[in-house]
């Protein structure tokens, strides 16, 4: 309690030293409590939630302070968790109506951040981008972060670059019945040849848009399909597995003239890489689907002295924040009094000397 902090400090450090120690701890506690109150107010302003509804979000936040990942612990401070809820809610406003779903997506974003070593914001952006582009529910978050982590591990595009690609390609991928894992695999195939980020996503979007409308492409493109023996009905049939459609398109491998007439010069790079990289695509897909990669990486990154020390620090800050929460006004007066006492004792000591 606050009283224990005061009496403990005075008992162990002498009067002046004890008061200085108490003031230092109290300052940290008040600062953390103020940060928490501000974060809670910001969350309330974003969500419009007050009273019991805001209390529900607060409880969700409290449950995420300590996250266990494969036996390893990740400890975050109260203010950081509330800010994470705010980031996720800002990116996916529909989650604000479901506290449990908001908490689940936030938890998975935190685990992805720990797994990748990135800050929380790009991890939130990566997860919420895929959920939005592919119209996925919150309960798909765990699968998505494992696919993202596996893709980044196996391929050349990191998670922020995958996110930039999917921002351009995701909606068309969804319409074309291309799954999240297949989309990530395609992005990594392009990244292996240094075509990354938004440019990769744009070219993928254009290619799949053309495949979906293969029967109404210009006559020059239709002639190339006929010459190469490519079945247009296979290309545009989104009910077929993507592997079957890509295999049919693979008949154009190495024919730069045909690929240019079908997809345009602006999409030639991606078309060339895809048609010549089907084996790599198959291998990547197998490594991305049904993995637990994000959880495994997060556990490895948490199993070290640095993370354990960070956990201890954050745990202490949480304890102080809870002690001083709701007592900032009266506590500020006490803190000012103790500071004045310290200054008085110092001045008295100098006069004696």
GROMACS .gro file of C-alpha atoms in nm:
model
  353
    1UNK     CA    1   0.000   0.000   0.000
    2UNK     CA    2   0.100   0.368  -0.014
    3UNK     CA    3   0.143   0.360   0.364
    4UNK     CA    4   0.378   0.063   0.338
    5UNK     CA    5   0.585   0.248   0.082
    6UNK     CA    6   0.620   0.548   0.314
    7UNK     CA    7   0.697   0.357   0.635
    8UNK     CA    8   0.927   0.114   0.457
    9UNK     CA    9   1.125   0.395   0.298
   10UNK     CA   10   1.162   0.582   0.627
   11UNK     CA   11   1.262   0.268   0.816
   12UNK     CA   12   1.535   0.164   0.576
   13UNK     CA   13   1.693   0.490   0.464
   14UNK     CA   14   1.704   0.727   0.757
   15UNK     CA   15   1.481   1.034   0.760
   16UNK     CA   16   1.624   1.230   0.466
   17UNK     CA   17   1.722   0.930   0.258
   18UNK     CA   18   1.395   0.758   0.341
   19UNK     CA   19   1.187   1.057   0.237
   20UNK     CA   20   1.386   1.091  -0.086
   21UNK     CA   21   1.329   0.723  -0.163
   22UNK     CA   22   0.958   0.753  -0.087
   23UNK     CA   23   0.926   1.063  -0.304
   24UNK     CA   24   1.102   0.887  -0.593
   25UNK     CA   25   0.877   0.582  -0.578
   26UNK     CA   26   0.565   0.793  -0.535
   27UNK     CA   27   0.655   1.006  -0.836
   28UNK     CA   28   0.685   0.693  -1.048
   29UNK     CA   29   0.355   0.562  -0.913
   30UNK     CA   30   0.169   0.887  -0.973
   31UNK     CA   31   0.317   0.923  -1.319
   32UNK     CA   32   0.202   0.572  -1.409
   33UNK     CA   33  -0.145   0.633  -1.263
   34UNK     CA   34  -0.178   0.958  -1.461
   35UNK     CA   35  -0.072   0.782  -1.783
   36UNK     CA   36  -0.329   0.510  -1.717
   37UNK     CA   37  -0.610   0.758  -1.652
   38UNK     CA   38  -0.524   0.946  -1.972
   39UNK     CA   39  -0.514   0.624  -2.175
   40UNK     CA   40  -0.851   0.524  -2.030
   41UNK     CA   41  -0.997   0.866  -2.115
   42UNK     CA   42  -0.861   0.837  -2.471
   43UNK     CA   43  -1.018   0.491  -2.506
   44UNK     CA   44  -1.348   0.626  -2.375
   45UNK     CA   45  -1.336   0.915  -2.624
   46UNK     CA   46  -1.266   0.680  -2.915
   47UNK     CA   47  -1.530   0.423  -2.825
   48UNK     CA   48  -1.795   0.645  -2.671
   49UNK     CA   49  -1.807   0.394  -2.384
   50UNK     CA   50  -1.859   0.512  -2.027
   51UNK     CA   51  -1.967   0.359  -1.697
   52UNK     CA   52  -2.006  -0.018  -1.695
   53UNK     CA   53  -1.923  -0.049  -2.067
   54UNK     CA   54  -1.592   0.131  -2.016
   55UNK     CA   55  -1.533  -0.082  -1.708
   56UNK     CA   56  -1.574  -0.388  -1.932
   57UNK     CA   57  -1.301  -0.261  -2.167
   58UNK     CA   58  -1.085  -0.184  -1.864
   59UNK     CA   59  -1.125  -0.542  -1.743
   60UNK     CA   60  -1.028  -0.673  -2.088
   61UNK     CA   61  -0.717  -0.456  -2.069
   62UNK     CA   62  -0.631  -0.585  -1.723
   63UNK     CA   63  -0.653  -0.944  -1.849
   64UNK     CA   64  -0.394  -0.868  -2.119
   65UNK     CA   65  -0.125  -0.730  -1.890
   66UNK     CA   66   0.020  -1.078  -1.849
   67UNK     CA   67   0.011  -1.300  -2.159
   68UNK     CA   68   0.145  -1.655  -2.149
   69UNK     CA   69   0.290  -1.781  -2.477
   70UNK     CA   70   0.405  -2.143  -2.481
   71UNK     CA   71   0.516  -2.120  -2.118
   72UNK     CA   72   0.685  -1.780  -2.153
   73UNK     CA   73   0.535  -1.462  -2.010
   74UNK     CA   74   0.489  -1.125  -2.179
   75UNK     CA   75   0.411  -0.843  -1.933
   76UNK     CA   76   0.280  -0.508  -2.056
   77UNK     CA   77   0.189  -0.199  -1.858
   78UNK     CA   78  -0.171  -0.087  -1.812
   79UNK     CA   79  -0.132   0.229  -2.024
   80UNK     CA   80   0.037   0.033  -2.305
   81UNK     CA   81  -0.248  -0.220  -2.313
   82UNK     CA   82  -0.517   0.051  -2.322
   83UNK     CA   83  -0.329   0.222  -2.605
   84UNK     CA   84  -0.313  -0.112  -2.788
   85UNK     CA   85  -0.692  -0.152  -2.753
   86UNK     CA   86  -0.727   0.200  -2.891
   87UNK     CA   87  -0.503   0.121  -3.190
   88UNK     CA   88  -0.699  -0.195  -3.275
   89UNK     CA   89  -1.034  -0.024  -3.222
   90UNK     CA   90  -0.929   0.266  -3.441
   91UNK     CA   91  -0.825   0.030  -3.720
   92UNK     CA   92  -1.135  -0.195  -3.694
   93UNK     CA   93  -1.419   0.016  -3.548
   94UNK     CA   94  -1.667  -0.273  -3.560
   95UNK     CA   95  -1.468  -0.444  -3.286
   96UNK     CA   96  -1.557  -0.163  -3.047
   97UNK     CA   97  -1.903  -0.316  -3.013
   98UNK     CA   98  -1.758  -0.646  -2.892
   99UNK     CA   99  -1.513  -0.615  -2.602
  100UNK     CA  100  -1.413  -0.983  -2.612
  101UNK     CA  101  -1.336  -0.970  -2.986
  102UNK     CA  102  -1.142  -0.644  -2.940
  103UNK     CA  103  -0.939  -0.809  -2.665
  104UNK     CA  104  -0.869  -1.119  -2.874
  105UNK     CA  105  -0.740  -0.923  -3.175
  106UNK     CA  106  -0.531  -0.702  -2.945
  107UNK     CA  107  -0.378  -1.007  -2.776
  108UNK     CA  108  -0.280  -1.160  -3.110
  109UNK     CA  109  -0.130  -0.829  -3.227
  110UNK     CA  110   0.082  -0.815  -2.910
  111UNK     CA  111   0.204  -1.172  -2.969
  112UNK     CA  112   0.285  -1.089  -3.332
  113UNK     CA  113   0.481  -0.784  -3.215
  114UNK     CA  114   0.679  -0.999  -2.973
  115UNK     CA  115   0.738  -1.263  -3.243
  116UNK     CA  116   0.859  -1.019  -3.507
  117UNK     CA  117   1.048  -0.780  -3.281
  118UNK     CA  118   0.853  -0.492  -3.439
  119UNK     CA  119   0.673  -0.225  -3.241
  120UNK     CA  120   0.306  -0.281  -3.169
  121UNK     CA  121   0.166  -0.038  -3.428
  122UNK     CA  122   0.293  -0.218  -3.743
  123UNK     CA  123   0.175  -0.549  -3.596
  124UNK     CA  124  -0.172  -0.404  -3.535
  125UNK     CA  125  -0.172  -0.267  -3.888
  126UNK     CA  126  -0.070  -0.603  -4.038
  127UNK     CA  127  -0.335  -0.801  -3.853
  128UNK     CA  128  -0.622  -0.556  -3.897
  129UNK     CA  129  -0.540  -0.506  -4.267
  130UNK     CA  130  -0.583  -0.877  -4.336
  131UNK     CA  131  -0.896  -0.904  -4.121
  132UNK     CA  132  -1.047  -0.615  -4.313
  133UNK     CA  133  -0.937  -0.707  -4.665
  134UNK     CA  134  -1.049  -1.068  -4.632
  135UNK     CA  135  -1.361  -0.996  -4.421
  136UNK     CA  136  -1.242  -1.224  -4.141
  137UNK     CA  137  -1.383  -1.248  -3.790
  138UNK     CA  138  -1.175  -1.184  -3.479
  139UNK     CA  139  -1.144  -1.557  -3.407
  140UNK     CA  140  -0.925  -1.591  -3.720
  141UNK     CA  141  -0.660  -1.360  -3.572
  142UNK     CA  142  -0.442  -1.636  -3.431
  143UNK     CA  143  -0.428  -1.818  -3.766
  144UNK     CA  144  -0.345  -1.493  -3.946
  145UNK     CA  145  -0.053  -1.394  -3.720
  146UNK     CA  146   0.096  -1.744  -3.754
  147UNK     CA  147   0.075  -1.718  -4.134
  148UNK     CA  148   0.233  -1.372  -4.130
  149UNK     CA  149   0.518  -1.488  -3.907
  150UNK     CA  150   0.575  -1.801  -4.117
  151UNK     CA  151   0.575  -1.599  -4.441
  152UNK     CA  152   0.826  -1.350  -4.303
  153UNK     CA  153   1.046  -1.633  -4.175
  154UNK     CA  154   1.045  -1.833  -4.498
  155UNK     CA  155   1.046  -1.547  -4.749
  156UNK     CA  156   1.222  -1.220  -4.825
  157UNK     CA  157   0.933  -0.983  -4.744
  158UNK     CA  158   0.902  -0.874  -4.380
  159UNK     CA  159   0.564  -0.826  -4.215
  160UNK     CA  160   0.535  -0.449  -4.292
  161UNK     CA  161   0.610  -0.523  -4.660
  162UNK     CA  162   0.352  -0.804  -4.665
  163UNK     CA  163   0.103  -0.557  -4.518
  164UNK     CA  164   0.176  -0.299  -4.788
  165UNK     CA  165   0.124  -0.564  -5.058
  166UNK     CA  166  -0.202  -0.690  -4.910
  167UNK     CA  167  -0.338  -0.338  -4.879
  168UNK     CA  168  -0.332  -0.328  -5.261
  169UNK     CA  169  -0.411  -0.692  -5.335
  170UNK     CA  170  -0.625  -0.821  -5.048
  171UNK     CA  171  -0.970  -0.725  -5.171
  172UNK     CA  172  -0.915  -0.874  -5.518
  173UNK     CA  173  -0.760  -1.182  -5.358
  174UNK     CA  174  -1.074  -1.231  -5.151
  175UNK     CA  175  -1.299  -1.195  -5.458
  176UNK     CA  176  -1.074  -1.432  -5.654
  177UNK     CA  177  -1.097  -1.697  -5.379
  178UNK     CA  178  -0.728  -1.668  -5.296
  179UNK     CA  179  -0.676  -1.743  -4.925
  180UNK     CA  180  -0.462  -1.544  -4.683
  181UNK     CA  181  -0.191  -1.811  -4.683
  182UNK     CA  182  -0.190  -1.830  -5.065
  183UNK     CA  183  -0.174  -1.451  -5.088
  184UNK     CA  184   0.124  -1.437  -4.851
  185UNK     CA  185   0.297  -1.714  -5.047
  186UNK     CA  186   0.249  -1.521  -5.374
  187UNK     CA  187   0.387  -1.206  -5.212
  188UNK     CA  188   0.693  -1.396  -5.091
  189UNK     CA  189   0.750  -1.546  -5.437
  190UNK     CA  190   0.767  -1.193  -5.578
  191UNK     CA  191   0.980  -1.071  -5.288
  192UNK     CA  192   1.236  -1.339  -5.362
  193UNK     CA  193   1.300  -1.153  -5.688
  194UNK     CA  194   1.302  -0.815  -5.510
  195UNK     CA  195   0.950  -0.712  -5.608
  196UNK     CA  196   0.806  -0.604  -5.274
  197UNK     CA  197   0.557  -0.383  -5.091
  198UNK     CA  198   0.283  -0.183  -5.258
  199UNK     CA  199   0.427  -0.236  -5.608
  200UNK     CA  200   0.406  -0.614  -5.567
  201UNK     CA  201   0.051  -0.584  -5.439
  202UNK     CA  202  -0.052  -0.359  -5.727
  203UNK     CA  203   0.082  -0.597  -5.990
  204UNK     CA  204  -0.085  -0.896  -5.821
  205UNK     CA  205  -0.414  -0.707  -5.810
  206UNK     CA  206  -0.390  -0.627  -6.181
  207UNK     CA  207  -0.297  -0.984  -6.278
  208UNK     CA  208  -0.582  -1.146  -6.087
  209UNK     CA  209  -0.829  -0.887  -6.213
  210UNK     CA  210  -0.729  -0.980  -6.569
  211UNK     CA  211  -0.752  -1.353  -6.494
  212UNK     CA  212  -1.105  -1.307  -6.360
  213UNK     CA  213  -1.206  -1.140  -6.687
  214UNK     CA  214  -0.990  -1.350  -6.921
  215UNK     CA  215  -1.278  -1.406  -7.165
  216UNK     CA  216  -1.322  -1.033  -7.230
  217UNK     CA  217  -0.957  -0.934  -7.263
  218UNK     CA  218  -0.844  -0.778  -7.596
  219UNK     CA  219  -0.821  -1.001  -7.904
  220UNK     CA  220  -0.440  -0.989  -7.890
  221UNK     CA  221  -0.450  -1.149  -7.544
  222UNK     CA  222  -0.711  -1.405  -7.653
  223UNK     CA  223  -0.487  -1.503  -7.942
  224UNK     CA  224  -0.199  -1.569  -7.703
  225UNK     CA  225  -0.417  -1.793  -7.485
  226UNK     CA  226  -0.516  -1.993  -7.792
  227UNK     CA  227  -0.158  -2.016  -7.919
  228UNK     CA  228  -0.031  -2.146  -7.584
  229UNK     CA  229  -0.323  -2.383  -7.529
  230UNK     CA  230  -0.436  -2.202  -7.214
  231UNK     CA  231  -0.796  -2.273  -7.114
  232UNK     CA  232  -0.962  -1.940  -7.031
  233UNK     CA  233  -1.238  -2.115  -6.840
  234UNK     CA  234  -0.983  -2.257  -6.597
  235UNK     CA  235  -0.815  -1.919  -6.543
  236UNK     CA  236  -1.136  -1.735  -6.456
  237UNK     CA  237  -1.301  -2.008  -6.250
  238UNK     CA  238  -1.253  -1.891  -5.890
  239UNK     CA  239  -1.412  -2.210  -5.756
  240UNK     CA  240  -1.105  -2.404  -5.870
  241UNK     CA  241  -0.804  -2.429  -5.638
  242UNK     CA  242  -0.553  -2.153  -5.700
  243UNK     CA  243  -0.288  -2.414  -5.772
  244UNK     CA  244  -0.490  -2.539  -6.072
  245UNK     CA  245  -0.535  -2.187  -6.211
  246UNK     CA  246  -0.168  -2.103  -6.171
  247UNK     CA  247  -0.065  -2.431  -6.334
  248UNK     CA  248  -0.277  -2.343  -6.637
  249UNK     CA  249  -0.122  -1.997  -6.651
  250UNK     CA  250   0.221  -2.159  -6.621
  251UNK     CA  251   0.191  -2.267  -6.983
  252UNK     CA  252   0.298  -1.910  -7.068
  253UNK     CA  253   0.625  -1.945  -6.877
  254UNK     CA  254   0.916  -1.788  -7.060
  255UNK     CA  255   0.704  -1.629  -7.335
  256UNK     CA  256   0.767  -1.261  -7.266
  257UNK     CA  257   0.572  -1.149  -7.571
  258UNK     CA  258   0.263  -1.344  -7.469
  259UNK     CA  259   0.278  -1.230  -7.106
  260UNK     CA  260   0.314  -0.868  -7.216
  261UNK     CA  261   0.011  -0.890  -7.447
  262UNK     CA  262  -0.198  -1.062  -7.177
  263UNK     CA  263  -0.104  -0.859  -6.868
  264UNK     CA  264   0.053  -0.542  -7.002
  265UNK     CA  265   0.409  -0.418  -6.971
  266UNK     CA  266   0.337  -0.265  -6.628
  267UNK     CA  267   0.258  -0.611  -6.485
  268UNK     CA  268   0.517  -0.810  -6.678
  269UNK     CA  269   0.760  -0.845  -6.388
  270UNK     CA  270   0.509  -1.012  -6.156
  271UNK     CA  271   0.363  -1.226  -6.436
  272UNK     CA  272   0.709  -1.352  -6.530
  273UNK     CA  273   0.802  -1.431  -6.168
  274UNK     CA  274   0.475  -1.613  -6.097
  275UNK     CA  275   0.475  -1.830  -6.408
  276UNK     CA  276   0.838  -1.930  -6.350
  277UNK     CA  277   0.806  -1.970  -5.973
  278UNK     CA  278   0.524  -2.223  -5.926
  279UNK     CA  279   0.749  -2.474  -5.748
  280UNK     CA  280   0.859  -2.206  -5.502
  281UNK     CA  281   0.498  -2.102  -5.451
  282UNK     CA  282   0.400  -2.461  -5.367
  283UNK     CA  283   0.688  -2.494  -5.122
  284UNK     CA  284   0.607  -2.165  -4.949
  285UNK     CA  285   0.237  -2.245  -4.920
  286UNK     CA  286   0.320  -2.571  -4.744
  287UNK     CA  287   0.534  -2.385  -4.490
  288UNK     CA  288   0.279  -2.109  -4.424
  289UNK     CA  289  -0.039  -2.314  -4.378
  290UNK     CA  290  -0.126  -2.466  -4.038
  291UNK     CA  291   0.174  -2.338  -3.844
  292UNK     CA  292   0.220  -2.203  -3.492
  293UNK     CA  293   0.509  -1.985  -3.602
  294UNK     CA  294   0.416  -1.657  -3.430
  295UNK     CA  295   0.368  -1.830  -3.096
  296UNK     CA  296   0.694  -2.022  -3.130
  297UNK     CA  297   0.891  -1.709  -3.224
  298UNK     CA  298   0.729  -1.505  -2.946
  299UNK     CA  299   0.823  -1.771  -2.690
  300UNK     CA  300   1.184  -1.779  -2.812
  301UNK     CA  301   1.212  -1.398  -2.798
  302UNK     CA  302   1.063  -1.395  -2.446
  303UNK     CA  303   1.304  -1.656  -2.310
  304UNK     CA  304   1.597  -1.429  -2.231
  305UNK     CA  305   1.725  -1.207  -1.951
  306UNK     CA  306   1.633  -0.882  -2.129
  307UNK     CA  307   1.266  -0.977  -2.160
  308UNK     CA  308   1.255  -1.112  -1.805
  309UNK     CA  309   1.394  -0.782  -1.672
  310UNK     CA  310   1.143  -0.591  -1.884
  311UNK     CA  311   0.866  -0.810  -1.741
  312UNK     CA  312   0.982  -0.733  -1.386
  313UNK     CA  313   0.990  -0.360  -1.459
  314UNK     CA  314   0.645  -0.361  -1.619
  315UNK     CA  315   0.505  -0.573  -1.337
  316UNK     CA  316   0.637  -0.323  -1.080
  317UNK     CA  317   0.490  -0.031  -1.276
  318UNK     CA  318   0.153  -0.209  -1.284
  319UNK     CA  319   0.162  -0.260  -0.908
  320UNK     CA  320   0.246   0.106  -0.847
  321UNK     CA  321  -0.021   0.222  -1.092
  322UNK     CA  322  -0.284   0.014  -0.913
  323UNK     CA  323  -0.175   0.151  -0.573
  324UNK     CA  324  -0.202   0.513  -0.682
  325UNK     CA  325  -0.494   0.477  -0.924
  326UNK     CA  326  -0.779   0.707  -0.826
  327UNK     CA  327  -0.568   0.881  -0.560
  328UNK     CA  328  -0.375   1.125  -0.774
  329UNK     CA  329  -0.528   1.441  -0.624
  330UNK     CA  330  -0.469   1.363  -0.257
  331UNK     CA  331  -0.145   1.191  -0.340
  332UNK     CA  332  -0.014   1.499  -0.518
  333UNK     CA  333  -0.061   1.699  -0.199
  334UNK     CA  334   0.124   1.435   0.003
  335UNK     CA  335   0.400   1.418  -0.257
  336UNK     CA  336   0.442   1.798  -0.241
  337UNK     CA  337   0.459   1.786   0.138
  338UNK     CA  338   0.725   1.512   0.135
  339UNK     CA  339   0.928   1.702  -0.124
  340UNK     CA  340   0.915   2.015   0.093
  341UNK     CA  341   1.025   1.812   0.395
  342UNK     CA  342   1.320   1.677   0.202
  343UNK     CA  343   1.424   2.027   0.098
  344UNK     CA  344   1.382   2.146   0.456
  345UNK     CA  345   1.602   1.870   0.598
  346UNK     CA  346   1.866   1.939   0.332
  347UNK     CA  347   1.867   2.312   0.415
  348UNK     CA  348   1.881   2.235   0.789
  349UNK     CA  349   2.178   2.005   0.733
  350UNK     CA  350   2.362   2.271   0.534
  351UNK     CA  351   2.304   2.530   0.809
  352UNK     CA  352   2.441   2.290   1.071
  353UNK     CA  353   2.750   2.230   0.857
   0.00000   0.00000   0.00000
